[in-house]
XYZ file of C-alpha atoms in Angstrom:
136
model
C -1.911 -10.539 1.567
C 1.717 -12.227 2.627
C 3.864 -10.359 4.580
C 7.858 -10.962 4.702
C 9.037 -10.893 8.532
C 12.631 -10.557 8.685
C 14.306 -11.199 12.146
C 16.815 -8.965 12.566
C 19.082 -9.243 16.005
C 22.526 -9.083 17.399
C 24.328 -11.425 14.974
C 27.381 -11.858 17.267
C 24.769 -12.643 20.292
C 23.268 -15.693 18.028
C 27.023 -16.933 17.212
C 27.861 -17.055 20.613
C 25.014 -19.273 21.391
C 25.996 -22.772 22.548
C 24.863 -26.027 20.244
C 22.502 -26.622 23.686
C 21.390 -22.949 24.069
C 20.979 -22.335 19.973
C 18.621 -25.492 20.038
C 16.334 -24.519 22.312
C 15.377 -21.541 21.000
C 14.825 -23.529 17.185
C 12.638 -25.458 19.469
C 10.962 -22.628 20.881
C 11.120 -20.629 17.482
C 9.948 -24.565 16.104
C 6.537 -24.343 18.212
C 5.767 -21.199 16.927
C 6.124 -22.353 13.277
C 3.528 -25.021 14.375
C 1.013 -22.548 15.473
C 0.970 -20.417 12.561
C 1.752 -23.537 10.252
C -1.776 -25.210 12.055
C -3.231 -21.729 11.147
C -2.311 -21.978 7.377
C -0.285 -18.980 7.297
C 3.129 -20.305 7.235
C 5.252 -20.257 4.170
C 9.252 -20.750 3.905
C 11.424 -19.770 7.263
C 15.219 -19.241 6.273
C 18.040 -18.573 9.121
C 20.590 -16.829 6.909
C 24.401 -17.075 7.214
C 26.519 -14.577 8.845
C 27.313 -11.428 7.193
C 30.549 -11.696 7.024
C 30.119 -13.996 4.185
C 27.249 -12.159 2.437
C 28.082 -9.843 -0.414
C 26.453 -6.948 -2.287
C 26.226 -6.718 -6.334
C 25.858 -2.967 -7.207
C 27.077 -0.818 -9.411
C 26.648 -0.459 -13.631
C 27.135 -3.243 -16.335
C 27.918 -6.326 -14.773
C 28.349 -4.559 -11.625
C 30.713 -4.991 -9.008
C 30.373 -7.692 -6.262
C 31.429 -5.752 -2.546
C 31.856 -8.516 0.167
C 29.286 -7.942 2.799
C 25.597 -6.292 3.070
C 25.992 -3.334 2.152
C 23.086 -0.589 1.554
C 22.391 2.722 1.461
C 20.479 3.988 4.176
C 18.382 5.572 1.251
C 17.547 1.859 -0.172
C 14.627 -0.247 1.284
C 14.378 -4.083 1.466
C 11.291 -4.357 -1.216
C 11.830 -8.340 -2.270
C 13.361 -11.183 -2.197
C 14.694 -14.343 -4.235
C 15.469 -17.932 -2.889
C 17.567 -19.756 -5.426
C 18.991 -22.773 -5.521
C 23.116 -22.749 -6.648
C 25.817 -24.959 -5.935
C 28.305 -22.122 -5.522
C 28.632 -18.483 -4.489
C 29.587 -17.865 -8.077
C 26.423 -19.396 -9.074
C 24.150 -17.100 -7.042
C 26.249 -13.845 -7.890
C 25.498 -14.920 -11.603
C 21.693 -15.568 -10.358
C 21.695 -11.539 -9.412
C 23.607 -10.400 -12.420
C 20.754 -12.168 -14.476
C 18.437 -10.453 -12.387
C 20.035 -7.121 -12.405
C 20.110 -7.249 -16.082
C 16.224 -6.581 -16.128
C 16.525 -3.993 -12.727
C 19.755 -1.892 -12.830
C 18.958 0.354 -10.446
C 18.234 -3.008 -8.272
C 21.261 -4.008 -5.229
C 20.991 -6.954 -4.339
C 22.533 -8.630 -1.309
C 23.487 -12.236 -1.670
C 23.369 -14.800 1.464
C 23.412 -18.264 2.317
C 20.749 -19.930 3.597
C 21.811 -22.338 6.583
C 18.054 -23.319 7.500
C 15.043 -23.635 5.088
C 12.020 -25.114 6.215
C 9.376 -25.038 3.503
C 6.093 -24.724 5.170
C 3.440 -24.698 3.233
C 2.384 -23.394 -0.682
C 1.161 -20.424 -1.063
C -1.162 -19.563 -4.088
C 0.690 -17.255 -6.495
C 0.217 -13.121 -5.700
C 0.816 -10.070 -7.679
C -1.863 -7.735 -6.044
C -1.295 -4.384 -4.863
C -0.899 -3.816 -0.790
C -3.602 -1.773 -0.332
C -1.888 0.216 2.601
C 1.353 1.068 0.693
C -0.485 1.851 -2.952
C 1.945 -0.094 -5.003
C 2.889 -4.010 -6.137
C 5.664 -5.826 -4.720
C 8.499 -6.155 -7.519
C-alpha cells in the first residue's frame, strides 16, 4: 500500500525561519528522504506555498473559487492531484475539469515551491484493507 504523509505545522513558525536555519532542516528533512529513498519507499515530497495564496473551488456549476483553504470540518483530505500549469488560472481550470466528473468534490489549490520526485511507483487502485474502501 502507499500512504500520503502530509506535514502539517505552524506555517508562520516555517516563514520566520532564516535562509541559514530553513536549510538545515531541508538538510536534515534531505537525509531522511535518503533513508527511505535507499529503502525504496520514497515517492514525490512537495513543500507547498503559504496559504495565504492557496484557494478553494466549491460550490455548484462552475463553482466559485474562495481565496484560501478552506474546508468544512465535516470534509476529509481523501486525494490528491499534482499538475503541471503555468498559471493559477490554469490549475483552477485543472479542478473545474476535475470537478466536472466529482461535484460534490472541494478542492484546494496550492503551489508547489519544492518537488523532489523520488522514485516511480507502480500504478495502484486496490482497496486499503483497514479503511474498506478505494482511494478516489
Amino acid at each position: 500500500m502507499l500512504y500520503a504523509i502530509l506535514a502539517y505545522h505552524v506555517e508562520e513558525v516555517v516563514a520566520s525561519l532564516t535562509p541559514e536555519q530553513d536549510a538545515a532542516l531541508m538538510a536534515d528533512l534531505l537525509k531522511v528522504h535518503d533513508k527511505i529513498n535507499q529503502d525504496g519507499r520514497l515517492g514525490p515530497a512537495a513543500r507547498l506555498g503559504a496559504t495565504e495564496r492557496a484557494c478553494t473551488l466549491r460550490g455548484p456549476g462552475a463553482g466559485m473559487v474562495i481565496d484560501g483553504p478552506f474546508a468544512e470540518s465535516k470534509e476529509q483530505l481523501l486525494g490528491f492531484y499534482i499538475v503541471a500549469c503555468a498559471t493559477r488560472d490554469a490549475a483552477i481550470q485543472a479542478a473545474r475539469d476535475l470537478r466536472r466528473v466529482n461535484p460534490t468534490a472541494v478542492y484546494e489549490i496550492r503551489q508547489i515551491l519544492l518537488y523532489r520526485p523520488g522514485m516511480p511507483f507502480s500504478v495502484t487502485e486496490a482497496p486499503s484493507e483497514d479503511v474498506g474502501w478505494a482511494a478516489s
